[in-house]
Amino acid sequence: MSQLRIRTRTTPSGPVIELAGELDHDSAPEIRDLLPGLPIKHGQQLVVDLGGLTLCDSSGISVLIAARNVALDAHSTIVLAAVPDMVSRTLSIVGLDQVFPAHPTAQAAEAAWTPATG
């Protein structure tokens, strides 16, 4: 069985999910179950910090797409932070690097967020 540690926090820019360990078929449902309850508001951003991942398979990529859909449904955006090389390569191969903005750290993603006006 895989091991995934999940930590969530809320910032002025929106929720942050920090993942560490293995994001795979066994652990993906835990993230999927967490997504609908995130306190994300219109105009905020969801930050998914991947810096602690040691593995991310296709189920993990699917979870990132699900997280994007949750953010879009809330009229918000999603950004990835601290994307490991292995995940970055996969995102690039399948063209998702064009869909997910990325920042070197969650703090950089939070700092780059601009509140929606009007």
PDB file of C-alpha atoms in Angstrom:
ATOM      1  CA  MET A   1       0.000   0.000   0.000  1.00  0.00           C
ATOM      2  CA  SER A   2       1.253   3.440  -0.897  1.00  0.00           C
ATOM      3  CA  GLN A   3       1.915   6.203   1.553  1.00  0.00           C
ATOM      4  CA  LEU A   4       0.693   9.735   0.949  1.00  0.00           C
ATOM      5  CA  ARG A   5       0.746  12.574   3.436  1.00  0.00           C
ATOM      6  CA  ILE A   6      -1.724  15.375   2.826  1.00  0.00           C
ATOM      7  CA  ARG A   7      -1.707  18.747   4.507  1.00  0.00           C
ATOM      8  CA  THR A   8      -4.169  21.485   3.683  1.00  0.00           C
ATOM      9  CA  ARG A   9      -4.181  25.100   4.727  1.00  0.00           C
ATOM     10  CA  THR A  10      -6.052  28.208   3.766  1.00  0.00           C
ATOM     11  CA  THR A  11      -4.377  31.436   2.726  1.00  0.00           C
ATOM     12  CA  PRO A  12      -5.798  34.760   1.535  1.00  0.00           C
ATOM     13  CA  SER A  13      -5.229  33.560  -2.047  1.00  0.00           C
ATOM     14  CA  GLY A  14      -7.108  30.292  -1.448  1.00  0.00           C
ATOM     15  CA  PRO A  15      -6.525  26.728  -0.295  1.00  0.00           C
ATOM     16  CA  VAL A  16      -3.162  24.987  -0.481  1.00  0.00           C
ATOM     17  CA  ILE A  17      -2.834  21.209  -0.673  1.00  0.00           C
ATOM     18  CA  GLU A  18       0.628  19.896   0.163  1.00  0.00           C
ATOM     19  CA  LEU A  19       1.315  16.334  -0.967  1.00  0.00           C
ATOM     20  CA  ALA A  20       4.220  14.152   0.107  1.00  0.00           C
ATOM     21  CA  GLY A  21       4.895  10.523  -0.715  1.00  0.00           C
ATOM     22  CA  GLU A  22       3.230   8.440  -3.395  1.00  0.00           C
ATOM     23  CA  LEU A  23       0.314   9.785  -5.421  1.00  0.00           C
ATOM     24  CA  ASP A  24      -0.941   6.674  -7.167  1.00  0.00           C
ATOM     25  CA  HIS A  25      -3.926   4.376  -7.681  1.00  0.00           C
ATOM     26  CA  ASP A  26      -4.100   3.555  -3.964  1.00  0.00           C
ATOM     27  CA  SER A  27      -3.889   7.124  -2.649  1.00  0.00           C
ATOM     28  CA  ALA A  28      -5.709   9.052  -5.406  1.00  0.00           C
ATOM     29  CA  PRO A  29      -9.208   8.418  -3.968  1.00  0.00           C
ATOM     30  CA  GLU A  30      -8.234  10.195  -0.747  1.00  0.00           C
ATOM     31  CA  ILE A  31      -7.438  13.363  -2.699  1.00  0.00           C
ATOM     32  CA  ARG A  32     -10.551  13.025  -4.850  1.00  0.00           C
ATOM     33  CA  ASP A  33     -12.659  12.814  -1.675  1.00  0.00           C
ATOM     34  CA  LEU A  34     -10.968  15.916  -0.246  1.00  0.00           C
ATOM     35  CA  LEU A  35     -11.473  18.152  -3.298  1.00  0.00           C
ATOM     36  CA  PRO A  36     -15.211  18.937  -3.075  1.00  0.00           C
ATOM     37  CA  GLY A  37     -14.853  20.229   0.496  1.00  0.00           C
ATOM     38  CA  LEU A  38     -12.057  22.696  -0.204  1.00  0.00           C
ATOM     39  CA  PRO A  39     -12.870  26.246   0.913  1.00  0.00           C
ATOM     40  CA  ILE A  40     -12.206  27.846  -2.463  1.00  0.00           C
ATOM     41  CA  LYS A  41     -14.031  31.040  -3.334  1.00  0.00           C
ATOM     42  CA  HIS A  42     -14.721  32.813  -6.597  1.00  0.00           C
ATOM     43  CA  GLY A  43     -11.536  34.436  -7.882  1.00  0.00           C
ATOM     44  CA  GLN A  44      -9.142  32.603  -5.587  1.00  0.00           C
ATOM     45  CA  GLN A  45      -6.562  30.041  -6.594  1.00  0.00           C
ATOM     46  CA  LEU A  46      -5.994  26.468  -5.544  1.00  0.00           C
ATOM     47  CA  VAL A  47      -2.318  25.713  -4.987  1.00  0.00           C
ATOM     48  CA  VAL A  48      -1.222  22.076  -5.194  1.00  0.00           C
ATOM     49  CA  ASP A  49       2.267  21.736  -3.731  1.00  0.00           C
ATOM     50  CA  LEU A  50       3.907  18.629  -5.180  1.00  0.00           C
ATOM     51  CA  GLY A  51       7.355  19.170  -3.680  1.00  0.00           C
ATOM     52  CA  GLY A  52       7.176  16.135  -1.416  1.00  0.00           C
ATOM     53  CA  LEU A  53       6.066  13.612  -4.021  1.00  0.00           C
ATOM     54  CA  THR A  54       8.251  10.576  -4.578  1.00  0.00           C
ATOM     55  CA  LEU A  55       5.896   8.976  -7.109  1.00  0.00           C
ATOM     56  CA  CYS A  56       3.056  10.166  -9.334  1.00  0.00           C
ATOM     57  CA  ASP A  57       1.412   7.730 -11.727  1.00  0.00           C
ATOM     58  CA  SER A  58      -1.443   8.245 -14.181  1.00  0.00           C
ATOM     59  CA  SER A  59      -3.955   8.180 -11.316  1.00  0.00           C
ATOM     60  CA  GLY A  60      -2.078  11.105  -9.796  1.00  0.00           C
ATOM     61  CA  ILE A  61      -2.248  13.044 -13.053  1.00  0.00           C
ATOM     62  CA  SER A  62      -5.976  12.316 -13.132  1.00  0.00           C
ATOM     63  CA  VAL A  63      -6.302  13.770  -9.618  1.00  0.00           C
ATOM     64  CA  LEU A  64      -4.589  16.968 -10.765  1.00  0.00           C
ATOM     65  CA  ILE A  65      -7.135  17.258 -13.581  1.00  0.00           C
ATOM     66  CA  ALA A  66      -9.950  16.673 -11.059  1.00  0.00           C
ATOM     67  CA  ALA A  67      -8.498  19.418  -8.851  1.00  0.00           C
ATOM     68  CA  ARG A  68      -8.444  21.739 -11.852  1.00  0.00           C
ATOM     69  CA  ASN A  69     -12.093  20.987 -12.523  1.00  0.00           C
ATOM     70  CA  VAL A  70     -12.990  21.812  -8.901  1.00  0.00           C
ATOM     71  CA  ALA A  71     -11.147  25.123  -9.180  1.00  0.00           C
ATOM     72  CA  LEU A  72     -12.806  25.986 -12.484  1.00  0.00           C
ATOM     73  CA  ASP A  73     -16.244  25.090 -11.101  1.00  0.00           C
ATOM     74  CA  ALA A  74     -15.576  27.604  -8.306  1.00  0.00           C
ATOM     75  CA  HIS A  75     -14.586  30.244 -10.904  1.00  0.00           C
ATOM     76  CA  SER A  76     -11.048  30.061  -9.574  1.00  0.00           C
ATOM     77  CA  THR A  77      -7.667  29.033 -10.906  1.00  0.00           C
ATOM     78  CA  ILE A  78      -5.223  26.279 -10.064  1.00  0.00           C
ATOM     79  CA  VAL A  79      -1.440  26.409  -9.908  1.00  0.00           C
ATOM     80  CA  LEU A  80       1.134  23.761  -9.132  1.00  0.00           C
ATOM     81  CA  ALA A  81       4.098  24.397  -6.886  1.00  0.00           C
ATOM     82  CA  ALA A  82       7.458  22.677  -6.489  1.00  0.00           C
ATOM     83  CA  VAL A  83       6.749  20.238  -9.318  1.00  0.00           C
ATOM     84  CA  PRO A  84       9.264  17.360  -9.229  1.00  0.00           C
ATOM     85  CA  ASP A  85      11.127  16.638 -12.477  1.00  0.00           C
ATOM     86  CA  MET A  86       9.356  13.288 -12.927  1.00  0.00           C
ATOM     87  CA  VAL A  87       5.939  14.979 -12.794  1.00  0.00           C
ATOM     88  CA  SER A  88       7.076  17.900 -14.931  1.00  0.00           C
ATOM     89  CA  ARG A  89       8.232  15.500 -17.655  1.00  0.00           C
ATOM     90  CA  THR A  90       4.911  13.653 -17.631  1.00  0.00           C
ATOM     91  CA  LEU A  91       2.899  16.883 -17.739  1.00  0.00           C
ATOM     92  CA  SER A  92       5.013  18.055 -20.665  1.00  0.00           C
ATOM     93  CA  ILE A  93       4.660  14.793 -22.607  1.00  0.00           C
ATOM     94  CA  VAL A  94       0.863  14.875 -22.391  1.00  0.00           C
ATOM     95  CA  GLY A  95       0.604  18.641 -22.948  1.00  0.00           C
ATOM     96  CA  LEU A  96      -0.678  19.471 -19.473  1.00  0.00           C
ATOM     97  CA  ASP A  97       2.245  21.791 -18.831  1.00  0.00           C
ATOM     98  CA  GLN A  98       0.216  24.249 -20.948  1.00  0.00           C
ATOM     99  CA  VAL A  99      -2.799  23.813 -18.644  1.00  0.00           C
ATOM    100  CA  PHE A 100      -1.164  23.998 -15.212  1.00  0.00           C
ATOM    101  CA  PRO A 101       0.831  27.121 -14.364  1.00  0.00           C
ATOM    102  CA  ALA A 102       3.725  26.244 -12.074  1.00  0.00           C
ATOM    103  CA  HIS A 103       5.758  28.076  -9.455  1.00  0.00           C
ATOM    104  CA  PRO A 104       8.946  27.018  -7.672  1.00  0.00           C
ATOM    105  CA  THR A 105       7.254  27.112  -4.234  1.00  0.00           C
ATOM    106  CA  ALA A 106       3.785  27.440  -2.744  1.00  0.00           C
ATOM    107  CA  GLN A 107       4.864  30.777  -1.291  1.00  0.00           C
ATOM    108  CA  ALA A 108       5.833  32.016  -4.767  1.00  0.00           C
ATOM    109  CA  ALA A 109       2.429  30.899  -6.091  1.00  0.00           C
ATOM    110  CA  GLU A 110       0.662  32.727  -3.281  1.00  0.00           C
ATOM    111  CA  ALA A 111       2.744  35.869  -3.892  1.00  0.00           C
ATOM    112  CA  ALA A 112       1.963  35.780  -7.631  1.00  0.00           C
ATOM    113  CA  TRP A 113      -1.802  35.621  -7.077  1.00  0.00           C
ATOM    114  CA  THR A 114      -3.718  38.737  -8.000  1.00  0.00           C
ATOM    115  CA  PRO A 115      -7.217  39.132  -6.590  1.00  0.00           C
ATOM    116  CA  ALA A 116      -9.971  39.388  -9.156  1.00  0.00           C
ATOM    117  CA  THR A 117     -11.397  42.878  -9.525  1.00  0.00           C
ATOM    118  CA  GLY A 118     -15.027  43.730 -10.038  1.00  0.00           C
TER     119      GLY A 118
END
